[in-house]
Short mmCIF file of C-alpha atoms in Angstrom, two decimals:
data_model
loop_
_atom_site.label_atom_id
_atom_site.label_comp_id
_atom_site.label_asym_id
_atom_site.label_seq_id
_atom_site.Cartn_x
_atom_site.Cartn_y
_atom_site.Cartn_z
CA UNK A 1 -70.62 154.02 182.77
CA UNK A 2 -68.81 151.93 185.37
CA UNK A 3 -71.14 148.97 184.94
CA UNK A 4 -69.50 147.68 181.76
CA UNK A 5 -66.00 148.18 183.14
CA UNK A 6 -66.92 146.21 186.27
CA UNK A 7 -68.57 143.48 184.19
CA UNK A 8 -65.59 143.24 181.83
CA UNK A 9 -63.18 143.03 184.77
CA UNK A 10 -65.35 140.39 186.45
CA UNK A 11 -65.59 138.37 183.22
CA UNK A 12 -61.80 138.41 182.90
CA UNK A 13 -61.21 137.61 186.58
CA UNK A 14 -63.66 134.69 186.74
CA UNK A 15 -62.25 133.18 183.54
CA UNK A 16 -58.65 134.22 184.06
CA UNK A 17 -57.07 130.88 183.15
CA UNK A 18 -58.94 130.64 179.83
CA UNK A 19 -58.43 134.27 178.79
CA UNK A 20 -54.80 134.36 179.93
CA UNK A 21 -54.03 131.16 178.03
CA UNK A 22 -55.46 132.68 174.85
CA UNK A 23 -53.60 135.98 175.24
CA UNK A 24 -50.29 134.40 176.22
CA UNK A 25 -50.35 132.12 173.20
CA UNK A 26 -49.24 135.25 171.35
CA UNK A 27 -47.83 137.46 174.06
CA UNK A 28 -45.65 135.08 176.06
CA UNK A 29 -43.29 134.53 173.10
CA UNK A 30 -43.93 138.14 172.06
CA UNK A 31 -42.94 139.42 175.51
CA UNK A 32 -39.81 137.25 175.60
CA UNK A 33 -38.78 138.67 172.22
CA UNK A 34 -39.48 142.28 173.22
CA UNK A 35 -37.60 142.04 176.52
CA UNK A 36 -34.64 140.32 174.87
CA UNK A 37 -34.44 143.04 172.23
CA UNK A 38 -34.84 145.77 174.87
CA UNK A 39 -32.09 144.46 177.13
CA UNK A 40 -29.56 142.93 174.75
CA UNK A 41 -30.05 144.19 171.19
CA UNK A 42 -31.49 147.71 171.03
CA UNK A 43 -29.00 149.31 173.50
CA UNK A 44 -26.06 148.29 171.31
CA UNK A 45 -27.83 148.99 168.02
CA UNK A 46 -28.89 152.50 169.07
CA UNK A 47 -25.87 153.45 171.15
CA UNK A 48 -28.07 153.67 174.23
CA UNK A 49 -30.37 156.33 172.75
CA UNK A 50 -33.54 155.93 174.85
CA UNK A 51 -35.87 157.48 172.28
CA UNK A 52 -34.60 155.27 169.45
CA UNK A 53 -34.81 152.20 171.69
CA UNK A 54 -38.41 153.04 172.56
CA UNK A 55 -39.30 153.65 168.91
CA UNK A 56 -37.80 150.36 167.74
CA UNK A 57 -39.49 148.41 170.53
CA UNK A 58 -42.80 150.07 169.69
CA UNK A 59 -42.42 149.04 166.04
CA UNK A 60 -41.83 145.41 166.98
CA UNK A 61 -44.73 145.44 169.45
CA UNK A 62 -47.08 146.96 166.87
CA UNK A 63 -45.98 144.40 164.28
CA UNK A 64 -46.82 141.54 166.66
CA UNK A 65 -50.16 143.12 167.51
CA UNK A 66 -51.01 143.76 163.87
CA UNK A 67 -50.20 140.22 162.74
CA UNK A 68 -51.54 138.18 165.64
CA UNK A 69 -54.21 140.19 167.48
CA UNK A 70 -56.95 139.03 165.04
CA UNK A 71 -56.21 135.48 166.23
CA UNK A 72 -56.32 136.00 169.98
CA UNK A 73 -58.92 138.79 169.99
CA UNK A 74 -61.18 136.59 167.85
CA UNK A 75 -60.73 133.78 170.36
CA UNK A 76 -61.44 136.12 173.30
CA UNK A 77 -64.64 137.43 171.67
CA UNK A 78 -65.87 133.92 170.89
CA UNK A 79 -65.18 132.77 174.45
CA UNK A 80 -66.90 135.85 175.90
CA UNK A 81 -69.99 135.28 173.75
CA UNK A 82 -70.22 131.65 174.91
CA UNK A 83 -69.86 132.67 178.54
CA UNK A 84 -72.53 135.38 178.20
CA UNK A 85 -74.89 132.68 176.94
CA UNK A 86 -74.16 130.60 180.02
CA UNK A 87 -72.26 128.04 177.94
CA UNK A 88 -68.87 126.52 178.57
CA UNK A 89 -66.01 126.82 176.12
CA UNK A 90 -62.45 125.60 175.93
CA UNK A 91 -59.12 127.03 174.88
CA UNK A 92 -59.03 124.81 171.81
CA UNK A 93 -62.57 125.69 170.71
CA UNK A 94 -61.98 129.41 171.19
CA UNK A 95 -58.65 129.44 169.39
CA UNK A 96 -60.08 127.40 166.52
CA UNK A 97 -62.85 129.94 166.01
CA UNK A 98 -60.38 132.81 166.30
CA UNK A 99 -58.13 131.18 163.69
CA UNK A 100 -61.03 130.73 161.26
CA UNK A 101 -61.99 134.40 161.46
CA UNK A 102 -58.51 135.92 161.88
CA UNK A 103 -57.69 136.65 158.24
CA UNK A 104 -61.15 138.11 157.59
CA UNK A 105 -60.81 140.26 160.70
CA UNK A 106 -57.37 141.45 159.63
CA UNK A 107 -58.58 142.50 156.16
CA UNK A 108 -61.72 144.17 157.54
CA UNK A 109 -59.65 146.04 160.13
CA UNK A 110 -57.34 147.28 157.38
CA UNK A 111 -60.27 148.61 155.36
CA UNK A 112 -61.79 150.37 158.35
CA UNK A 113 -58.36 151.67 159.39
CA UNK A 114 -57.72 153.29 156.00
CA UNK A 115 -61.11 155.02 156.16
CA UNK A 116 -60.48 156.30 159.69
CA UNK A 117 -56.95 157.41 158.75
CA UNK A 118 -58.32 159.37 155.78
CA UNK A 119 -60.87 160.98 158.11
CA UNK A 120 -58.09 162.01 160.51
CA UNK A 121 -56.07 163.52 157.65
CA UNK A 122 -59.06 165.53 156.40
CA UNK A 123 -59.91 166.68 159.91
CA UNK A 124 -59.58 165.14 163.38
CA UNK A 125 -63.29 165.09 164.31
CA UNK A 126 -64.48 163.07 161.25
CA UNK A 127 -61.73 160.53 162.00
CA UNK A 128 -62.91 160.15 165.61
CA UNK A 129 -66.53 159.79 164.49
CA UNK A 130 -65.57 157.13 161.95
CA UNK A 131 -63.52 155.28 164.58
CA UNK A 132 -66.55 155.26 166.90
CA UNK A 133 -68.80 154.00 164.10
CA UNK A 134 -66.42 151.09 163.55
CA UNK A 135 -65.74 150.51 167.25
CA UNK A 136 -67.61 147.18 167.33
CA UNK A 137 -66.26 145.86 164.04
CA UNK A 138 -64.19 143.11 165.71
CA UNK A 139 -67.25 141.60 167.41
CA UNK A 140 -69.30 141.94 164.23
CA UNK A 141 -66.73 140.10 162.10
CA UNK A 142 -66.05 137.35 164.64
CA UNK A 143 -69.58 136.71 165.90
CA UNK A 144 -71.86 137.71 163.01
CA UNK A 145 -69.67 136.20 160.28
CA UNK A 146 -69.75 139.31 158.11
CA UNK A 147 -66.84 141.22 156.60
CA UNK A 148 -65.78 144.31 154.71
CA UNK A 149 -68.49 146.81 153.87
CA UNK A 150 -71.20 144.70 155.52
CA UNK A 151 -69.23 144.65 158.79
CA UNK A 152 -68.72 148.43 158.68
CA UNK A 153 -72.43 149.02 158.02
CA UNK A 154 -73.51 146.70 160.83
CA UNK A 155 -71.07 148.27 163.29
CA UNK A 156 -72.31 151.73 162.28
CA UNK A 157 -75.91 150.63 162.84
CA UNK A 158 -75.46 149.07 166.27
CA UNK A 159 -73.30 151.94 167.60
CA UNK A 160 -75.93 154.55 166.70
CA UNK A 161 -76.88 156.55 169.77
CA UNK A 162 -74.09 154.94 171.82
CA UNK A 163 -70.91 156.32 170.27
CA UNK A 164 -70.04 159.07 172.74
CA UNK A 165 -70.86 156.75 175.62
CA UNK A 166 -68.50 154.17 174.08
CA UNK A 167 -65.78 156.84 173.87
CA UNK A 168 -66.23 157.89 177.51
CA UNK A 169 -66.22 154.32 178.79
CA UNK A 170 -63.19 153.28 176.72
CA UNK A 171 -61.19 156.34 177.83
CA UNK A 172 -62.04 155.59 181.46
CA UNK A 173 -61.11 151.93 180.93
CA UNK A 174 -57.69 152.85 179.58
CA UNK A 175 -57.10 155.15 182.55
CA UNK A 176 -57.90 152.24 184.87
CA UNK A 177 -55.65 149.87 182.93
CA UNK A 178 -52.80 152.41 183.03
CA UNK A 179 -53.12 152.85 186.79
CA UNK A 180 -53.27 149.08 187.36
CA UNK A 181 -50.19 148.59 185.15
CA UNK A 182 -48.31 151.29 187.07
CA UNK A 183 -49.20 149.65 190.39
CA UNK A 184 -48.15 146.20 189.17
CA UNK A 185 -44.85 147.60 187.89
CA UNK A 186 -44.20 149.22 191.26
CA UNK A 187 -44.91 145.97 193.13
CA UNK A 188 -42.81 143.83 190.76
CA UNK A 189 -39.78 146.12 190.56
CA UNK A 190 -39.67 147.40 194.15
CA UNK A 191 -37.82 144.31 195.50
CA UNK A 192 -35.17 144.74 192.77
CA UNK A 193 -34.40 148.26 193.96
CA UNK A 194 -33.48 146.92 197.39
CA UNK A 195 -30.63 144.92 195.87
CA UNK A 196 -29.52 147.69 193.53
CA UNK A 197 -30.90 145.99 190.42
CA UNK A 198 -33.24 147.90 188.14
CA UNK A 199 -33.82 145.41 185.35
CA UNK A 200 -34.39 141.68 185.35
CA UNK A 201 -35.26 139.54 182.34
CA UNK A 202 -37.82 137.30 184.08
CA UNK A 203 -39.53 140.17 185.94
CA UNK A 204 -39.69 142.18 182.71
CA UNK A 205 -41.31 139.27 180.83
CA UNK A 206 -43.85 138.73 183.62
CA UNK A 207 -44.68 142.44 183.60
CA UNK A 208 -45.15 142.51 179.82
CA UNK A 209 -47.47 139.48 180.01
CA UNK A 210 -49.55 141.04 182.79
CA UNK A 211 -49.92 144.28 180.85
CA UNK A 212 -51.15 142.42 177.78
CA UNK A 213 -53.68 140.52 179.88
CA UNK A 214 -54.93 143.83 181.31
CA UNK A 215 -55.14 145.34 177.82
CA UNK A 216 -57.82 142.85 176.83
CA UNK A 217 -60.28 144.60 179.19
CA UNK A 218 -61.09 147.41 176.66
CA UNK A 219 -61.83 144.71 174.07
CA UNK A 220 -64.20 142.98 176.48
CA UNK A 221 -65.87 146.33 177.23
CA UNK A 222 -66.48 146.85 173.49
CA UNK A 223 -67.83 143.30 173.27
CA UNK A 224 -70.32 144.14 176.04
CA UNK A 225 -71.55 147.14 174.03
CA UNK A 226 -71.99 144.80 171.07
CA UNK A 227 -73.81 142.24 173.22
CA UNK A 228 -76.14 144.90 174.61
CA UNK A 229 -76.94 146.23 171.12
CA UNK A 230 -77.67 142.77 169.75
CA UNK A 231 -79.88 141.97 172.75
CA UNK A 232 -81.85 145.15 172.15
CA UNK A 233 -82.37 144.09 168.52
CA UNK A 234 -83.56 140.61 169.49
CA UNK A 235 -85.99 141.75 172.22
CA UNK A 236 -88.53 143.54 169.92
CA UNK A 237 -88.42 140.62 167.47
CA UNK A 238 -89.21 138.22 170.33
CA UNK A 239 -92.15 140.38 171.43
CA UNK A 240 -93.51 140.51 167.86
CA UNK A 241 -93.37 136.72 167.58
CA UNK A 242 -95.43 136.40 170.76
#
């Protein structure tokens, strides 16, 4: 279970400049916008209501993620696939591939999302099962150049027999990411408390950027499940050819 988390973390750490550059293409301006709204716009607009401020910030964050994550996640997946093959890649090459597949990924995600949402409305368990079937759909769209129904079918096929393991590993990954984010927040904001300051624009932007870099780890973990499944498909074919 821990093997994929360790490998994903190592892949991110050893290629930190490349992956961070890809992520921050979206989330550096996104973080600046969110922090500005949090500190200077939402308090006045909501009368200081913490719940309303959180809700509005969440809406903006989700809108950024919805619109732009197909671009940077596509680039991350392409870069990870090249690195797993022992090949070099660049920021420009990765972003170009992500851009080419971003609209297709967005549309395919929407289709899968509607199906999962319907499953959750009917009953929670079918929704979870459907979400696990489609767990590798990002990698399938970006790396296998399929879309829509074909992408959902392929993701369903390669997750067979692995879905509950995927769920366990992803839940554990998010726990680790949450703990790491909490620790980073403590380290970044502790010096401010010594001078009686509890919020700082630059520190807040840095923290947002670091969180979004950490949040790519679950995506890399899912990519590793995809990579393992594809390798298992290729191995018998190679043996038959021999």
